[in-house]
Amino acid sequence: MYLCRVAKISKLYIVPTPIGNLEDITLRALHILKEVDLILAEDTRTSSVLLRHYQVHTPMQSHHKFNEHKSVEAIAKKIETGCCVALISDAGTPSISDPGFLLVRTCLERGVAVECLPGATALIPALVNSGFPADRFVFEGFLPVKKGRQKKFKFLADEERTMIFYESPHRLVKTLLDLALFLGSERSVCVCRELSKKFEEHRRGSLSELAVWYRAHPPKGEIVIVVKGKE
């Protein structure tokens, strides 16, 4: 069995964590988290719940979007001196709409080994559950809140691939209405909420229908919007 510390190879491990159900972590991910010298966590309070559940006692350090610009060089240097480091986010795969890209880029530029484990991410279950074509798709992450928002919608109006977005509950209705305005009110959409959790929900319909529904039923939790491409 592969062991980071036994192999004596210092590197950065990108380790996906469950997006909801704690059982969705891989055996390999748990093994790496127990064997590395340091875990970088987006929110140590959130990650401690997962680590305590699986009796992972590795030291943690905060690494999030507000401090990563200042800390990436020091972390890369730490790995260069022989330290094994794992990066996790609050949920899902680091660097996918979460911190991680800057650290990975810095490590690669300095010749530091990087290894990304396969694992949980919200966009793929949402895409498959939508029932829309999954052979070709585009992931847009979070849409611009203000600057560049209209430009982004105009650009996507003629997109023929299935489109996937992340969105916060309080902006869901506005985003559905904006999509309806630029893509057409009858465009098919699937709103996926609380994936892998107790109240998981997949609601399908047109953009205008779901805007009306969620205006009357304000949503909670993590949300993925999957929009059918232009025919």
C-alpha atoms as one frame of an Amber mdcrd trajectory, in Angstrom:
protein
   0.000   0.000   0.000   1.312   3.450  -0.909   2.333   5.577   2.076   3.364
   9.203   1.709   5.719   9.233   4.682   7.182   5.790   3.979   7.887   6.754
   0.360   9.808   9.831   1.593   8.449  11.922  -1.283   7.547  15.475  -0.348
   4.655  16.766  -2.416   1.337  18.599  -2.398  -1.738  16.379  -2.371  -5.067
  17.804  -3.566  -7.665  15.814  -1.629 -11.409  16.026  -2.425 -13.774  15.874
   0.554 -17.490  14.969   0.690 -19.977  17.575  -0.505 -22.484  16.397   2.090
 -22.576  12.735   3.046 -19.418  11.957   5.047 -19.298   8.441   3.595 -18.430
   9.850   0.174 -14.726  10.142   0.996 -12.368   7.576  -0.517 -10.170   5.171
   1.445  -7.140   6.614  -0.313  -8.091  10.160   0.697  -8.346   9.115   4.348
  -5.011   7.333   4.133  -3.278  10.414   2.706  -4.856  12.738   5.273  -3.571
  10.528   8.088  -0.054  10.212   6.649   0.815  13.772   5.555   2.618  16.202
   7.853   0.131  19.054   7.423  -3.429  19.597   6.168  -4.352  22.949   4.644
  -8.078  23.553   5.223 -10.352  26.258   3.850 -12.114  26.444   7.224 -10.512
  24.454  10.022 -13.758  24.426  12.015 -15.696  22.852   9.144 -12.956  20.368
   8.276 -12.473  19.318  11.896 -15.919  17.686  11.819 -14.831  15.372   9.000
 -11.382  14.721  10.456 -12.729  13.918  13.924 -15.295  11.547  12.393 -12.506
   9.522  10.771 -10.004   9.962  13.622  -7.538  11.975  11.560  -5.182  13.771
  13.961  -2.886  15.493  11.450  -2.155  19.173  12.245  -4.263  21.683  10.307
  -3.545  25.169   8.991  -6.004  27.678   7.533  -5.728  28.241   3.775  -8.515
  30.261   2.139  -9.094  32.886  -0.554  -8.294  35.741   1.825  -4.816  34.543
   2.787  -3.660  32.279  -0.047  -1.892  35.063  -1.997   0.378  35.650   0.994
   0.933  32.042   2.017   1.545  30.034  -1.177   5.289  30.755  -1.362   5.840
  29.735   2.253   3.845  26.519   1.782   5.743  25.602  -1.381   9.021  26.207
   0.462   7.834  23.987   3.315   7.214  21.152   0.843  10.621  21.734  -0.754
  12.232  21.131   2.629  10.663  17.663   2.859   7.127  18.197   4.153   4.104
  16.308   2.800   1.079  18.613   2.599  -2.584  17.918   1.764  -4.988  20.636
   0.620  -8.716  20.249   1.287 -11.672  22.603   0.889 -14.885  22.772   2.908
 -16.529  20.419   0.410 -15.621  18.920  -2.943 -12.402  19.211  -4.923 -10.061
  22.122  -4.129  -9.534  24.623  -6.975 -13.042  23.991  -8.406 -14.702  27.275
  -7.307 -12.575  26.951  -4.154  -9.018  27.933  -3.173  -6.261  25.800  -4.657
  -5.295  27.073  -8.095  -2.694  29.554  -6.851  -0.975  26.987  -4.643  -0.921
  24.334  -7.381   0.503  26.828  -9.891   3.157  28.044  -7.445   4.248  24.501
  -6.606   4.498  23.503 -10.270   6.471  26.648 -11.118   8.959  25.746  -8.371
   9.216  22.124  -9.447   7.281  20.818  -6.434   5.374  17.585  -7.077   1.568
  17.866  -7.086  -0.888  14.967  -7.027  -4.675  15.360  -7.243  -6.839  12.521
  -5.964 -10.141  11.751  -7.709 -13.236  12.381  -5.645 -16.354  14.349  -4.886
 -17.486  17.427  -6.793 -21.038  18.764  -7.077 -21.126  19.517 -10.792 -20.968
  15.918 -12.100 -23.864  14.433 -10.038 -25.955  17.494 -10.918 -25.191  17.096
 -14.632 -26.038  13.387 -14.689 -29.219  13.854 -12.625 -30.471  16.640 -14.897
 -31.125  14.265 -17.786 -29.566  16.772 -20.217 -26.836  15.701 -22.675 -23.672
  14.969 -20.677 -21.270  14.147 -23.520 -20.407  17.834 -23.934 -20.895  20.462
 -21.228 -19.461  23.728 -19.922 -18.912  24.531 -16.259 -19.192  28.255 -15.462
 -18.882  28.134 -11.667 -20.374  31.183  -9.942 -21.718  33.877 -12.267 -20.518
  37.481 -11.880 -22.657  39.306  -9.330 -22.402  42.747 -10.954 -19.555  43.600
 -13.316 -19.612  41.477 -16.467 -22.890  39.737 -15.616 -24.868  40.891 -18.679
 -21.906  40.222 -20.950 -21.650  36.675 -19.615 -25.354  35.967 -20.262 -25.138
  37.347 -23.816 -22.107  35.153 -24.441 -23.933  32.045 -23.184 -27.164  32.687
 -25.098 -25.978  30.638 -28.101 -24.123  27.970 -26.125 -25.167  24.542 -27.451
 -23.549  22.511 -24.676 -25.224  21.806 -21.355 -24.311  24.609 -18.916 -23.583
  24.165 -15.213 -23.529  26.957 -12.617 -23.060  27.203  -8.867 -25.357  29.657
  -7.094 -26.219  30.840  -3.613 -29.812  30.424  -2.354 -30.538  34.153  -2.043
 -29.494  34.805  -5.683 -31.203  31.783  -7.262 -34.413  33.505  -8.353 -32.547
  36.493  -9.816 -30.238  34.193 -11.752 -33.123  32.117 -13.120 -34.879  35.317
 -14.238 -31.707  36.653 -15.862 -31.151  33.357 -17.653 -34.766  33.424 -18.844
 -34.277  36.943 -20.190 -31.175  36.118 -22.222 -31.672  32.423 -23.048 -35.468
  32.332 -23.345 -38.065  31.711 -20.663 -38.875  28.211 -21.978 -35.292  26.926
 -21.853 -35.159  23.708 -19.811 -33.355  23.797 -16.481 -32.714  21.532 -13.509
 -32.008  23.038 -10.090 -30.124  20.617  -7.850 -30.076  21.386  -4.145 -28.267
  19.811  -1.172 -26.621  17.049  -3.218 -25.857  13.878  -1.219 -27.558  15.323
   1.882 -30.793  14.392   3.663 -32.962  16.924   1.810 -31.457  16.436  -1.663
 -33.750  17.847  -4.337 -33.797  17.935  -8.146 -36.449  20.218  -9.606 -36.910
  20.349 -13.376 -38.875  22.653 -15.653 -38.453  25.826 -17.689 -36.469  28.803
 -16.439 -39.637  30.830 -15.930 -41.435  27.989 -14.115 -38.637  27.416 -11.647
 -38.200  31.143 -11.042 -41.859  31.285 -10.003 -41.499  28.144  -7.860 -38.466
  29.323  -5.932 -39.891  32.791  -5.441 -42.791  31.126  -3.642 -40.537  28.547
  -1.940 -37.267  30.265  -0.933 -34.486  27.658  -1.124 -31.782  26.790   1.386
 -28.467  25.014   1.075 -25.939  24.450  -1.711 -27.320  24.856  -5.238 -26.248
  23.749  -8.730 -28.108  25.018 -11.798 -27.983  22.874 -14.948 -29.322  24.514
 -18.118 -29.950  22.713 -21.394 -27.916  24.019 -24.323 -29.447  25.852 -27.280
 -30.978  23.480 -29.798
